[in-house]
Coordinates of C-alpha atoms in Angstrom, one line a residue:
M20 CA 7.5 0.7 -5.3
V21 CA 6.2 -1.8 -7.7
L22 CA 7.5 -4.9 -9.1
R23 CA 6.8 -8.3 -10.4
I24 CA 5.5 -11.6 -9.6
L25 CA 2.0 -12.6 -10.1
L26 CA -1.2 -14.8 -9.8
L27 CA -3.0 -16.0 -6.7
I28 CA -6.4 -17.3 -6.6
V29 CA -8.8 -15.0 -5.5
A30 CA -10.7 -16.1 -2.2
S31 CA -14.0 -17.4 -2.7
V32 CA -16.8 -14.9 -2.5
A33 CA -20.5 -15.3 -1.6
E34 CA -23.0 -14.6 -4.1
D35 CA -24.5 -11.7 -2.5
D36 CA -23.1 -8.3 -2.0
E37 CA -22.4 -8.8 1.6
A38 CA -19.7 -11.3 0.9
Y39 CA -16.3 -10.4 2.6
L40 CA -13.6 -10.6 0.3
S41 CA -10.2 -12.1 1.8
C42 CA -7.4 -9.9 1.0
H43 CA -4.4 -8.4 2.3
L44 CA -4.5 -4.6 3.5
L45 CA -1.7 -3.8 1.5
Q46 CA -0.7 -0.8 3.7
T47 CA -1.3 -2.2 7.0
G48 CA -0.6 -6.0 6.9
L49 CA -4.1 -6.6 8.3
R50 CA -6.0 -9.7 6.4
L51 CA -9.4 -8.3 5.8
S52 CA -11.2 -11.4 6.4
H53 CA -9.8 -11.7 10.0
A54 CA -8.7 -8.1 10.5
R55 CA -8.6 -6.7 14.0
T56 CA -9.8 -3.4 12.6
E57 CA -12.3 -4.3 10.2
T58 CA -15.4 -6.6 10.5
R59 CA -18.3 -7.7 8.5
T60 CA -20.4 -5.4 10.5
E61 CA -18.9 -2.5 8.3
S62 CA -22.1 -1.7 6.4
R63 CA -20.3 1.0 4.5
K64 CA -18.0 -1.4 2.7
W65 CA -20.8 -2.9 0.8
N66 CA -23.0 0.1 0.4
V67 CA -22.1 0.6 -3.2
S68 CA -21.6 4.5 -4.0
V69 CA -18.7 6.6 -5.1
A70 CA -19.3 8.6 -1.8
N71 CA -18.5 5.5 0.2
G72 CA -15.5 4.7 -2.0
V73 CA -17.0 1.5 -3.2
C74 CA -18.1 1.5 -6.8
Q75 CA -19.1 -2.2 -7.6
S76 CA -20.2 -5.2 -5.6
A77 CA -18.2 -8.1 -4.3
S78 CA -19.6 -10.4 -7.0
S79 CA -18.5 -8.0 -9.7
I80 CA -15.0 -7.6 -8.0
K81 CA -14.5 -11.1 -8.1
Q82 CA -15.3 -11.3 -11.9
E83 CA -12.7 -8.3 -12.5
M84 CA -9.8 -9.5 -10.6
Y85 CA -7.9 -10.8 -13.5
K86 CA -8.8 -8.0 -15.9
P87 CA -6.3 -5.2 -16.4
V88 CA -7.2 -2.7 -13.5
I89 CA -6.9 0.3 -15.9
N90 CA -9.3 -1.5 -18.3
V91 CA -12.0 -2.1 -15.7
S92 CA -11.5 1.4 -14.3
E93 CA -12.1 3.1 -17.6
R94 CA -15.2 1.0 -18.3
L95 CA -16.7 2.1 -15.1
G96 CA -15.5 5.7 -15.4
E97 CA -14.1 5.6 -11.9
D98 CA -10.6 5.1 -10.4
G99 CA -9.3 1.7 -9.4
W100 CA -9.7 2.5 -5.7
C101 CA -13.4 2.9 -5.9
T102 CA -13.6 0.2 -8.6
F103 CA -12.0 -2.2 -6.1
G104 CA -13.2 -0.4 -3.1
G105 CA -15.2 -3.4 -1.7
I106 CA -11.9 -5.3 -0.9
G107 CA -10.9 -3.0 2.0
T108 CA -10.5 0.3 3.3
W109 CA -7.1 0.7 2.0
A110 CA -8.7 1.0 -1.4
S111 CA -12.2 2.7 -0.5
N112 CA -10.7 5.2 1.6
C113 CA -8.1 6.3 -0.9
A114 CA -11.1 6.7 -3.4
I115 CA -12.7 9.0 -0.9
A116 CA -9.4 10.9 -0.2
R117 CA -9.2 11.4 -3.9
H118 CA -12.6 12.7 -4.3
M119 CA -12.3 15.0 -1.3
R120 CA -8.9 16.0 -2.2
D121 CA -7.6 15.1 1.4
S122 CA -5.0 12.5 1.9
M123 CA -5.4 12.7 5.8
I124 CA -8.7 10.5 5.1
F125 CA -6.5 7.9 3.9
I126 CA -3.6 8.2 6.3
K127 CA -6.0 8.1 9.4
T128 CA -7.1 4.7 8.3
F129 CA -3.9 3.2 9.7
E130 CA -2.9 5.5 12.5
E131 CA -4.6 3.4 15.2
A132 CA -3.0 0.1 13.9
Y133 CA 0.4 1.6 13.7
N134 CA 0.3 3.1 17.3
G135 CA -0.7 -0.4 18.5
Y136 CA 1.9 -2.6 17.0
M137 CA 4.7 -0.1 16.5
N138 CA 5.2 0.2 20.3
G139 CA 6.1 -2.2 23.1
P140 CA 8.8 -4.7 23.5
Q141 CA 8.1 -6.4 20.4
A142 CA 9.2 -3.4 18.0
T143 CA 13.0 -4.7 18.0
P144 CA 15.3 -3.3 15.4
F145 CA 15.8 -5.7 12.3
A146 CA 18.2 -4.8 9.6
L147 CA 17.3 -5.4 6.1
R148 CA 20.1 -5.7 3.3
F149 CA 19.3 -4.9 -0.3
P150 CA 21.3 -6.3 -3.3
D151 CA 22.5 -2.7 -3.9
N152 CA 24.3 -2.9 -0.5
R153 CA 21.9 -0.5 1.2
T154 CA 20.6 -1.3 4.6
L155 CA 17.3 -0.4 6.2
I156 CA 16.8 -0.7 10.0
I157 CA 13.2 -1.3 10.7
R158 CA 11.0 -1.9 13.9
D159 CA 7.7 -3.0 12.3
H160 CA 7.6 -6.9 12.5
T161 CA 3.9 -7.1 11.8
Y162 CA 4.0 -5.6 8.2
P163 CA 7.4 -4.9 7.3
L164 CA 6.3 -4.7 3.7
D165 CA 5.1 -1.2 4.5
D166 CA 8.8 0.0 5.2
T167 CA 10.4 -1.9 2.2
Y168 CA 7.7 -0.6 -0.1
C169 CA 8.2 3.0 1.0
F170 CA 11.9 2.7 1.1
L171 CA 12.6 1.2 -2.2
N172 CA 10.2 3.6 -4.1
G173 CA 12.0 6.5 -2.5
W174 CA 9.0 7.7 -0.6
Y175 CA 10.8 7.9 2.8
D176 CA 13.4 10.1 1.0
F177 CA 11.5 13.3 1.3
P178 CA 12.9 16.2 3.7
R179 CA 10.7 17.3 6.3
A180 CA 9.2 20.3 4.5
A181 CA 8.2 18.0 1.4
R182 CA 6.8 15.3 3.8
A183 CA 4.6 17.9 5.4
E184 CA 3.5 19.1 1.9
L185 CA 2.6 15.7 0.8
V186 CA 0.3 15.3 3.5
S187 CA -1.3 18.7 3.6
N188 CA -1.1 19.8 -0.2
F189 CA -3.3 17.6 -2.5
S190 CA -2.0 19.3 -5.5
Y191 CA 1.6 18.7 -4.6
L192 CA 0.8 15.0 -3.8
E193 CA -0.7 14.9 -7.3
E194 CA 2.4 16.3 -8.9
V195 CA 4.6 13.9 -7.1
S196 CA 2.6 11.0 -8.0
D197 CA 2.3 11.8 -11.7
R198 CA 6.1 12.0 -11.9
Y199 CA 6.8 8.7 -10.3
C200 CA 3.7 7.0 -12.2
D201 CA 5.1 8.4 -15.5
H202 CA 8.5 7.0 -14.7
L203 CA 7.1 3.4 -14.0
A204 CA 5.1 3.4 -17.0
K205 CA 8.1 3.7 -19.0
T206 CA 10.3 1.3 -17.0
F207 CA 8.0 -1.3 -15.5
P208 CA 7.4 -4.3 -17.8
G209 CA 3.7 -5.1 -18.3
Y210 CA 2.6 -1.8 -16.6
W211 CA -0.6 -1.3 -18.5
N212 CA -1.6 -4.9 -18.0
I213 CA -1.5 -5.1 -14.3
T214 CA -4.4 -7.0 -12.5
M215 CA -5.7 -6.8 -9.1
A216 CA -4.8 -10.7 -9.0
D217 CA -1.1 -9.5 -9.6
L218 CA -1.1 -7.2 -6.7
W219 CA -2.7 -9.9 -4.5
T220 CA -0.3 -12.5 -5.6
E221 CA 2.8 -10.3 -5.2
S222 CA 1.7 -9.2 -1.6
T223 CA 1.2 -12.8 -0.5
S224 CA 4.6 -13.9 -1.8
D225 CA 6.4 -10.6 -0.3
E226 CA 4.9 -11.2 3.0
A227 CA 5.8 -14.7 3.1
F228 CA 9.4 -13.7 2.3
L229 CA 9.6 -11.2 4.8
H230 CA 8.2 -13.4 7.5
D231 CA 10.7 -16.3 6.8
I232 CA 13.7 -14.0 6.8
Q233 CA 12.6 -12.9 10.6
K234 CA 12.1 -16.4 12.1
N235 CA 13.6 -17.5 15.2
G236 CA 14.5 -14.0 16.5
A237 CA 16.9 -13.3 13.6
D238 CA 18.1 -9.4 13.6
I239 CA 19.2 -9.4 10.0
G240 CA 17.8 -10.5 6.7
Y241 CA 18.7 -10.3 3.0
A242 CA 16.4 -9.1 0.3
T243 CA 16.6 -10.7 -3.1
P244 CA 16.4 -8.9 -6.4
S245 CA 12.9 -10.4 -7.3
F246 CA 11.6 -9.1 -3.7
V247 CA 12.9 -5.6 -4.5
D248 CA 11.2 -5.8 -8.1
G249 CA 8.2 -6.8 -6.2
M250 CA 8.0 -3.5 -4.5
Y251 CA 7.9 -1.7 -7.6
L252 CA 5.0 -3.9 -8.8
H253 CA 3.2 -2.8 -5.7
A254 CA 3.8 1.0 -6.8
A255 CA 3.1 0.3 -10.3
A256 CA -0.3 -1.2 -9.3
K257 CA -1.3 1.7 -7.4
C258 CA -0.3 4.1 -10.3
V259 CA -2.8 2.2 -12.8
M260 CA -5.5 2.1 -10.0
R261 CA -5.6 6.0 -11.1
G262 CA -7.5 4.4 -14.2
G263 CA -6.7 6.3 -17.3
H264 CA -6.5 9.5 -15.2
R265 CA -3.5 11.2 -13.5
G266 CA -3.4 11.9 -9.9
A267 CA -2.7 11.1 -6.4
V268 CA -1.2 7.8 -5.0
C269 CA -2.5 7.9 -1.5
D270 CA 0.3 5.6 -0.5
I271 CA 3.0 8.4 -0.9
A272 CA 1.4 10.5 1.5
N273 CA 1.1 7.6 4.1
C274 CA 4.7 6.8 3.7
A275 CA 5.4 10.6 4.4
A276 CA 3.2 10.4 7.5
R277 CA 4.5 7.2 8.7
A278 CA 8.1 7.4 9.1
C279 CA 11.5 9.3 8.7
F280 CA 15.1 8.7 8.8
G281 CA 17.2 9.3 11.7
A282 CA 20.8 10.5 12.1
S283 CA 22.3 7.0 11.8
P284 CA 22.4 5.6 8.0
G285 CA 19.4 3.5 7.1
E286 CA 17.8 3.9 10.7
L287 CA 14.1 4.4 10.3
L288 CA 12.3 6.3 12.8
Y289 CA 8.4 6.1 13.3
T290 CA 5.7 8.9 13.8
A291 CA 3.8 6.4 16.1
R292 CA 6.6 6.0 18.3
G293 CA 7.0 9.8 18.8
E294 CA 10.2 9.7 16.7
C295 CA 9.1 11.8 13.7
E296 CA 6.8 15.0 13.7
K297 CA 3.1 13.8 13.4
L298 CA 1.8 15.5 10.2
T299 CA -1.8 14.7 10.6
K300 CA -4.1 16.8 12.7

């Protein structure tokens, strides 16, 4: 899941460490500055410490947005999730999960939100066609980027036993992450130079594209090659967020826990709808 376009201006940040960065929570679609599940009152967010998954202040993060993530992480001696942990819990909770070697810490960050918007009359089927003629039928209209990201990077393709192992066995998650990130390091252009601003810009572009193709009650849309490439950029960014170190990409476990495929080709089923076995405790 990782591909392509870049560069958006980082939202302005107040000078003090309590400033609240406005950014997309990449794996839930919640804008952190206006999120339903996160508010400025979250004291942990700006309590800078490795234990909290936040390794630098808001003002420091702002200064690092256009620098290669891997360079920033190596300078601080921490992974990119902790380095940019103040941006949101999608980052800080992955840092904590990696430190504790427990992917469920990360996965449970999103369960309540998924349960809320994946159920009800709004969760109607939408077919997304890709340039390689594959079709993905999704029901997530709040943040369909989750599904395209997991699908195009192959993180929905694991059989049931492997899905469960990715959630419960951190060493196995590390092995799968290392294999995929090694592949992206060899194939994704500019892999080692990806910045947080690149990831931010790509997210904004992809969200806008998916919103546009679902306008006016449309039930089918067509993904462009550049959009597909963007999903690889997302994944590559998460890989370099490991710093110079190998190890787990939390999103892979989240994808495994989030959804599975049904009997019909391309039909995605969701754990939050009771359609897939729940893998978290």
